[in-house]
PDB file of C-alpha atoms in Angstrom:
ATOM      1  CA  MET A   8       1.839   9.554  21.664  1.00  0.00           C
ATOM      2  CA  PHE A   9       0.777   6.600  23.615  1.00  0.00           C
ATOM      3  CA  GLY A  10      -2.856   5.372  24.841  1.00  0.00           C
ATOM      4  CA  GLU A  11      -3.701   6.129  28.264  1.00  0.00           C
ATOM      5  CA  SER A  12      -7.201   5.866  30.255  1.00  0.00           C
ATOM      6  CA  GLY A  13      -8.303   7.597  33.101  1.00  0.00           C
ATOM      7  CA  THR A  14     -11.648   7.806  35.235  1.00  0.00           C
ATOM      8  CA  SER A  15     -13.896  10.887  35.820  1.00  0.00           C
ATOM      9  CA  ALA A  16     -15.384  12.015  39.143  1.00  0.00           C
ATOM     10  CA  THR A  17     -18.783  10.309  37.924  1.00  0.00           C
ATOM     11  CA  GLY A  18     -16.489   7.218  37.150  1.00  0.00           C
ATOM     12  CA  ARG A  19     -16.613   7.101  33.700  1.00  0.00           C
ATOM     13  CA  THR A  20     -13.698   5.724  32.034  1.00  0.00           C
ATOM     14  CA  TYR A  21     -12.133   7.818  29.193  1.00  0.00           C
ATOM     15  CA  TYR A  22      -9.120   6.707  26.384  1.00  0.00           C
ATOM     16  CA  TYR A  23      -7.301   9.097  25.299  1.00  0.00           C
ATOM     17  CA  TYR A  24      -3.725   9.561  23.476  1.00  0.00           C
ATOM     18  CA  LYS A  25      -1.241  11.466  25.237  1.00  0.00           C
ATOM     19  CA  CYS A  26       2.198  12.467  24.465  1.00  0.00           C
ATOM     20  CA  ALA A  27       5.036  10.548  26.110  1.00  0.00           C
ATOM     21  CA  ASN A  28       7.759  13.650  27.095  1.00  0.00           C
ATOM     22  CA  VAL A  29       4.240  14.706  28.614  1.00  0.00           C
ATOM     23  CA  LYS A  30       4.038  11.481  30.699  1.00  0.00           C
ATOM     24  CA  ARG A  31       7.782  11.971  31.443  1.00  0.00           C
ATOM     25  CA  ARG A  32       7.651  15.782  32.244  1.00  0.00           C
ATOM     26  CA  LYS A  33      10.312  16.749  29.674  1.00  0.00           C
ATOM     27  CA  GLY A  34       8.422  19.937  28.658  1.00  0.00           C
ATOM     28  CA  CYS A  35       5.943  18.791  25.974  1.00  0.00           C
ATOM     29  CA  ASN A  36       2.908  21.085  26.232  1.00  0.00           C
ATOM     30  CA  LYS A  37       0.470  18.985  23.306  1.00  0.00           C
ATOM     31  CA  LYS A  38      -2.786  18.287  24.673  1.00  0.00           C
ATOM     32  CA  THR A  39      -4.515  15.005  25.101  1.00  0.00           C
ATOM     33  CA  VAL A  40      -6.877  13.870  22.543  1.00  0.00           C
ATOM     34  CA  GLN A  41      -9.874  11.643  23.118  1.00  0.00           C
ATOM     35  CA  LYS A  42      -9.347   7.970  21.213  1.00  0.00           C
ATOM     36  CA  ASP A  43     -12.359   7.377  19.937  1.00  0.00           C
ATOM     37  CA  TRP A  44     -13.020  10.895  18.566  1.00  0.00           C
ATOM     38  CA  LEU A  45      -9.432  10.986  16.633  1.00  0.00           C
ATOM     39  CA  GLU A  46      -9.788   7.339  15.518  1.00  0.00           C
ATOM     40  CA  ASP A  47     -13.102   8.080  13.934  1.00  0.00           C
ATOM     41  CA  LEU A  48     -11.654  10.468  12.111  1.00  0.00           C
ATOM     42  CA  VAL A  49      -8.465   9.206  10.591  1.00  0.00           C
ATOM     43  CA  VAL A  50     -10.998   6.370   9.472  1.00  0.00           C
ATOM     44  CA  ARG A  51     -13.425   8.846   7.815  1.00  0.00           C
ATOM     45  CA  GLU A  52     -10.783  10.366   6.379  1.00  0.00           C
ATOM     46  CA  THR A  53      -9.248   7.103   4.691  1.00  0.00           C
ATOM     47  CA  MET A  54     -12.680   6.405   3.617  1.00  0.00           C
ATOM     48  CA  LYS A  55     -12.593   9.331   1.663  1.00  0.00           C
ATOM     49  CA  LEU A  56      -9.363   8.580   0.500  1.00  0.00           C
ATOM     50  CA  ILE A  57     -10.819   5.372  -1.479  1.00  0.00           C
ATOM     51  CA  GLN A  58     -13.927   6.762  -2.534  1.00  0.00           C
ATOM     52  CA  ASP A  59     -11.674   9.105  -5.176  1.00  0.00           C
ATOM     53  CA  ASP A  60     -11.360   7.363  -8.394  1.00  0.00           C
ATOM     54  CA  ALA A  61      -8.603   9.842  -9.122  1.00  0.00           C
ATOM     55  CA  VAL A  62      -6.569   8.209  -6.177  1.00  0.00           C
ATOM     56  CA  ILE A  63      -7.601   4.675  -7.007  1.00  0.00           C
ATOM     57  CA  ASP A  64      -6.162   5.216 -10.773  1.00  0.00           C
ATOM     58  CA  LYS A  65      -2.682   6.749  -8.799  1.00  0.00           C
ATOM     59  CA  ILE A  66      -2.373   4.093  -6.746  1.00  0.00           C
ATOM     60  CA  VAL A  67      -2.871   1.317  -9.368  1.00  0.00           C
ATOM     61  CA  GLN A  68      -0.430   2.643 -11.723  1.00  0.00           C
ATOM     62  CA  LEU A  69       2.014   2.857  -8.776  1.00  0.00           C
ATOM     63  CA  VAL A  70       1.970  -0.818  -7.871  1.00  0.00           C
ATOM     64  CA  MET A  71       2.454  -1.685 -11.583  1.00  0.00           C
ATOM     65  CA  ASP A  72       5.429   0.598 -11.706  1.00  0.00           C
ATOM     66  CA  VAL A  73       7.054  -1.036  -8.635  1.00  0.00           C
ATOM     67  CA  GLN A  74       6.409  -4.323  -9.746  1.00  0.00           C
ATOM     68  CA  ASN A  75       8.006  -3.459 -13.080  1.00  0.00           C
ATOM     69  CA  GLN A  76      10.930  -1.630 -11.400  1.00  0.00           C
ATOM     70  CA  GLU A  77      11.449  -4.550  -8.930  1.00  0.00           C
ATOM     71  CA  ASN A  78      11.224  -7.415 -11.236  1.00  0.00           C
ATOM     72  CA  THR A  79      14.450  -7.358 -13.149  1.00  0.00           C
ATOM     73  CA  THR A  80      15.295 -10.987 -13.172  1.00  0.00           C
ATOM     74  CA  ILE A  81      12.198 -12.196 -15.256  1.00  0.00           C
ATOM     75  CA  PRO A  82      12.967  -9.715 -17.564  1.00  0.00           C
ATOM     76  CA  LEU A  83      16.529 -10.835 -18.228  1.00  0.00           C
ATOM     77  CA  LEU A  84      15.938 -14.659 -18.393  1.00  0.00           C
ATOM     78  CA  GLU A  85      12.944 -13.770 -20.663  1.00  0.00           C
ATOM     79  CA  LYS A  86      15.070 -11.748 -22.873  1.00  0.00           C
ATOM     80  CA  GLN A  87      17.754 -14.715 -22.873  1.00  0.00           C
ATOM     81  CA  LEU A  88      14.812 -17.220 -23.879  1.00  0.00           C
ATOM     82  CA  ARG A  89      14.132 -15.352 -26.898  1.00  0.00           C
ATOM     83  CA  GLU A  90      17.881 -15.144 -27.777  1.00  0.00           C
ATOM     84  CA  VAL A  91      17.931 -19.099 -27.341  1.00  0.00           C
ATOM     85  CA  ASN A  92      14.627 -19.544 -29.464  1.00  0.00           C
ATOM     86  CA  LYS A  93      15.978 -17.342 -31.870  1.00  0.00           C
ATOM     87  CA  LYS A  94      19.083 -19.640 -32.548  1.00  0.00           C
ATOM     88  CA  LEU A  95      16.872 -22.754 -32.573  1.00  0.00           C
ATOM     89  CA  ASP A  96      14.877 -21.178 -35.202  1.00  0.00           C
ATOM     90  CA  ASN A  97      17.846 -20.672 -37.213  1.00  0.00           C
ATOM     91  CA  LEU A  98      19.119 -24.152 -36.750  1.00  0.00           C
ATOM     92  CA  MET A  99      15.919 -25.701 -37.827  1.00  0.00           C
ATOM     93  CA  LYS A 100      15.760 -23.657 -40.829  1.00  0.00           C
ATOM     94  CA  ALA A 101      19.632 -24.820 -41.666  1.00  0.00           C
ATOM     95  CA  VAL A 102      18.078 -28.356 -40.738  1.00  0.00           C
ATOM     96  CA  GLU A 103      15.465 -27.968 -43.323  1.00  0.00           C
ATOM     97  CA  ASP A 104      17.572 -26.853 -45.903  1.00  0.00           C
ATOM     98  CA  GLY A 105      19.652 -30.038 -45.445  1.00  0.00           C
ATOM     99  CA  LEU A 106      22.490 -28.835 -43.468  1.00  0.00           C
ATOM    100  CA  TYR A 107      22.570 -31.515 -40.910  1.00  0.00           C
ATOM    101  CA  THR A 108      25.438 -32.581 -39.316  1.00  0.00           C
ATOM    102  CA  ARG A 109      26.847 -34.080 -35.984  1.00  0.00           C
ATOM    103  CA  THR A 110      27.533 -30.764 -34.990  1.00  0.00           C
ATOM    104  CA  THR A 111      24.046 -29.585 -35.757  1.00  0.00           C
ATOM    105  CA  LYS A 112      22.811 -32.123 -33.739  1.00  0.00           C
ATOM    106  CA  GLU A 113      24.857 -31.575 -30.782  1.00  0.00           C
ATOM    107  CA  ARG A 114      23.784 -27.387 -31.255  1.00  0.00           C
ATOM    108  CA  LEU A 115      20.312 -28.214 -31.098  1.00  0.00           C
ATOM    109  CA  GLU A 116      20.582 -30.555 -27.847  1.00  0.00           C
ATOM    110  CA  ALA A 117      22.134 -27.853 -25.959  1.00  0.00           C
ATOM    111  CA  LEU A 118      19.913 -25.307 -26.860  1.00  0.00           C
ATOM    112  CA  GLU A 119      16.732 -27.173 -26.087  1.00  0.00           C
ATOM    113  CA  ILE A 120      18.640 -27.969 -23.130  1.00  0.00           C
ATOM    114  CA  GLN A 121      19.096 -24.594 -22.665  1.00  0.00           C
ATOM    115  CA  LYS A 122      15.515 -23.447 -23.267  1.00  0.00           C
ATOM    116  CA  ASP A 123      14.227 -26.128 -20.752  1.00  0.00           C
ATOM    117  CA  GLU A 124      16.246 -24.607 -17.824  1.00  0.00           C
ATOM    118  CA  LEU A 125      15.224 -21.057 -19.024  1.00  0.00           C
ATOM    119  CA  THR A 126      11.732 -21.788 -18.993  1.00  0.00           C
ATOM    120  CA  ALA A 127      11.708 -23.573 -15.388  1.00  0.00           C
ATOM    121  CA  LYS A 128      13.804 -20.535 -14.152  1.00  0.00           C
ATOM    122  CA  ILE A 129      11.282 -18.099 -15.079  1.00  0.00           C
ATOM    123  CA  ALA A 130       8.488 -20.142 -14.048  1.00  0.00           C
ATOM    124  CA  ASP A 131      10.239 -20.294 -10.484  1.00  0.00           C
ATOM    125  CA  GLU A 132      10.871 -16.633 -10.430  1.00  0.00           C
ATOM    126  CA  LYS A 133       6.928 -15.953 -11.305  1.00  0.00           C
ATOM    127  CA  LEU A 134       6.090 -18.773  -8.398  1.00  0.00           C
ATOM    128  CA  LYS A 135       8.376 -16.949  -5.785  1.00  0.00           C
ATOM    129  CA  LYS A 136       6.924 -13.173  -6.895  1.00  0.00           C
ATOM    130  CA  PRO A 137       3.925 -13.524  -8.364  1.00  0.00           C
ATOM    131  CA  SER A 138       2.649 -10.582 -10.542  1.00  0.00           C
ATOM    132  CA  PHE A 139      -0.810  -8.964 -10.718  1.00  0.00           C
ATOM    133  CA  ASN A 140      -2.697  -6.949 -13.269  1.00  0.00           C
ATOM    134  CA  GLU A 141      -4.260  -3.905 -13.069  1.00  0.00           C
ATOM    135  CA  ASP A 142      -7.868  -5.632 -13.171  1.00  0.00           C
ATOM    136  CA  PHE A 143      -7.033  -7.605  -9.883  1.00  0.00           C
ATOM    137  CA  ILE A 144      -5.151  -4.313  -8.301  1.00  0.00           C
ATOM    138  CA  ARG A 145      -8.073  -1.973  -8.757  1.00  0.00           C
ATOM    139  CA  PHE A 146     -10.972  -4.908  -7.881  1.00  0.00           C
ATOM    140  CA  TRP A 147      -8.992  -5.455  -4.617  1.00  0.00           C
ATOM    141  CA  LEU A 148      -8.722  -1.809  -3.772  1.00  0.00           C
ATOM    142  CA  MET A 149     -12.521  -1.345  -4.656  1.00  0.00           C
ATOM    143  CA  LYS A 150     -13.554  -3.879  -1.857  1.00  0.00           C
ATOM    144  CA  PHE A 151     -12.876  -1.601   0.983  1.00  0.00           C
ATOM    145  CA  ARG A 152     -15.308   1.100  -0.381  1.00  0.00           C
ATOM    146  CA  LYS A 153     -17.679  -1.868   1.031  1.00  0.00           C
ATOM    147  CA  PHE A 154     -15.609  -1.495   4.771  1.00  0.00           C
ATOM    148  CA  ASP A 155     -18.559  -1.386   7.782  1.00  0.00           C
ATOM    149  CA  ILE A 156     -15.976   1.030   9.508  1.00  0.00           C
ATOM    150  CA  SER A 157     -18.305   0.298  12.736  1.00  0.00           C
ATOM    151  CA  GLN A 158     -16.643  -3.090  12.939  1.00  0.00           C
ATOM    152  CA  LYS A 159     -13.199  -2.977  14.677  1.00  0.00           C
ATOM    153  CA  LYS A 160     -11.258  -5.303  12.675  1.00  0.00           C
ATOM    154  CA  GLN A 161     -12.087  -3.558   9.322  1.00  0.00           C
ATOM    155  CA  ARG A 162     -11.207  -0.499  10.829  1.00  0.00           C
ATOM    156  CA  LYS A 163      -7.940  -1.931  11.600  1.00  0.00           C
ATOM    157  CA  THR A 164      -7.223  -3.142   8.335  1.00  0.00           C
ATOM    158  CA  LEU A 165      -7.981   0.188   6.822  1.00  0.00           C
ATOM    159  CA  ILE A 166      -5.476   2.132   8.719  1.00  0.00           C
ATOM    160  CA  GLU A 167      -2.746  -0.762   8.510  1.00  0.00           C
ATOM    161  CA  ILE A 168      -3.093  -0.948   4.324  1.00  0.00           C
ATOM    162  CA  PHE A 169      -3.219   2.761   3.729  1.00  0.00           C
ATOM    163  CA  VAL A 170      -1.911   4.819   6.460  1.00  0.00           C
ATOM    164  CA  ASN A 171       1.698   5.623   6.984  1.00  0.00           C
ATOM    165  CA  ALA A 172       1.781   8.124  10.266  1.00  0.00           C
ATOM    166  CA  ILE A 173      -0.375  10.788  11.672  1.00  0.00           C
ATOM    167  CA  PHE A 174       1.203  13.951  12.763  1.00  0.00           C
ATOM    168  CA  LEU A 175      -1.359  15.346  15.576  1.00  0.00           C
ATOM    169  CA  TYR A 176      -1.172  19.006  16.346  1.00  0.00           C
ATOM    170  CA  ASP A 177      -3.196  21.270  18.700  1.00  0.00           C
ATOM    171  CA  ASP A 178      -5.061  22.690  15.474  1.00  0.00           C
ATOM    172  CA  ARG A 179      -4.809  20.125  12.748  1.00  0.00           C
ATOM    173  CA  MET A 180      -3.812  16.878  11.623  1.00  0.00           C
ATOM    174  CA  LEU A 181      -1.690  15.375   8.885  1.00  0.00           C
ATOM    175  CA  ILE A 182      -2.258  11.918   7.569  1.00  0.00           C
ATOM    176  CA  THR A 183       0.440  10.564   5.095  1.00  0.00           C
ATOM    177  CA  PHE A 184      -0.875   7.561   3.091  1.00  0.00           C
ATOM    178  CA  ASN A 185       1.305   4.654   2.171  1.00  0.00           C
ATOM    179  CA  TYR A 186       1.920   5.844  -1.554  1.00  0.00           C
ATOM    180  CA  LYS A 187       4.049   8.669  -3.109  1.00  0.00           C
ATOM    181  CA  ASP A 188       2.868  12.250  -2.874  1.00  0.00           C
ATOM    182  CA  GLY A 189      -0.254  11.311  -0.431  1.00  0.00           C
ATOM    183  CA  THR A 190      -0.869  13.124   2.304  1.00  0.00           C
ATOM    184  CA  GLN A 191      -4.210  15.015   3.790  1.00  0.00           C
ATOM    185  CA  THR A 192      -4.097  17.602   6.438  1.00  0.00           C
ATOM    186  CA  VAL A 193      -7.491  18.122   8.662  1.00  0.00           C
ATOM    187  CA  CYS A 194      -7.867  21.427  10.205  1.00  0.00           C
ATOM    188  CA  PHE A 195      -9.603  21.838  13.926  1.00  0.00           C
ATOM    189  CA  GLU A 196     -11.326  24.704  14.867  1.00  0.00           C
ATOM    190  CA  ASP A 197     -10.086  24.494  18.275  1.00  0.00           C
ATOM    191  CA  THR A 198      -7.783  22.854  20.412  1.00  0.00           C
ATOM    192  CA  LEU A 199      -8.741  19.561  21.324  1.00  0.00           C
ATOM    193  CA  THR A 200      -8.745  18.180  25.047  1.00  0.00           C
ATOM    194  CA  ALA A 201      -9.323  14.816  26.555  1.00  0.00           C
ATOM    195  CA  ASP A 202     -12.105  15.576  28.807  1.00  0.00           C
ATOM    196  CA  SER A 203     -13.710  17.951  26.438  1.00  0.00           C
ATOM    197  CA  ALA A 204     -13.731  16.598  22.965  1.00  0.00           C
ATOM    198  CA  GLU A 205     -16.657  14.212  23.208  1.00  0.00           C
ATOM    199  CA  GLU A 206     -18.877  16.823  24.441  1.00  0.00           C
ATOM    200  CA  LYS A 207     -17.592  19.294  21.733  1.00  0.00           C
ATOM    201  CA  SER A 208     -16.979  17.363  18.584  1.00  0.00           C
ATOM    202  CA  SER A 209     -20.399  17.818  16.988  1.00  0.00           C
ATOM    203  CA  ASP A 210     -19.540  21.344  17.108  1.00  0.00           C
ATOM    204  CA  TYR A 211     -16.358  21.458  15.225  1.00  0.00           C
ATOM    205  CA  LEU A 212     -15.867  22.262  11.857  1.00  0.00           C
ATOM    206  CA  PHE A 213     -13.190  20.971   9.608  1.00  0.00           C
ATOM    207  CA  SER A 214     -11.613  22.129   6.227  1.00  0.00           C
ATOM    208  CA  THR A 215      -9.619  18.962   3.931  1.00  0.00           C
ATOM    209  CA  LEU A 216      -6.831  20.147   1.911  1.00  0.00           C
ATOM    210  CA  ILE A 217      -5.603  17.252  -0.340  1.00  0.00           C
ATOM    211  CA  SER A 218      -2.503  17.073  -1.702  1.00  0.00           C
ATOM    212  CA  PHE A 219      -2.253  13.647  -3.551  1.00  0.00           C
ATOM    213  CA  GLY A 220       0.155  15.125  -6.483  1.00  0.00           C
ATOM    214  CA  LEU A 221      -1.868  13.800  -9.158  1.00  0.00           C
TER     215      LEU A 221
END
């Protein structure tokens, strides 16, 4: 659906969403929907989502899981570094026991160089893609609870961060959020139209069916 505008007989401009196939006369019978009414509803439902502590916990855990799954290079480098440190410890014990030769010295120097290289690579990888702990992620998510949804910029940010897609029907709307199993269905009592939605909106009854897979 795409944004459209139209002017009534009184000269008032209305903004609404309209199916592209309707515009092209390809047989779609989807009704147009008043823009402000629909966007306000999506924003309110998204705010309900982030007010739920269980949902916040779920998102935090998912972010941590994704970080752990994607971060394969650093764990491998850290494993190699542990092995090098173990070899260095064994050689140092041998030196302390009096087993110091030219070969031992060369081996110590080679391991020290390898240790420095691995340490530098780990630091470089962490700079390329920093990881975040649970407290930081939770703090960041909690900030959205304080958003002023009357502000256009904050409304836009809220939708871009949390909403993946919206599927609009004449009797209901399905919102899919940007995390696994995050869906929400909002049912309308009556079919919406662009010309009557504003006058009728106060009379609509909504029932929200939430399926977060928690």
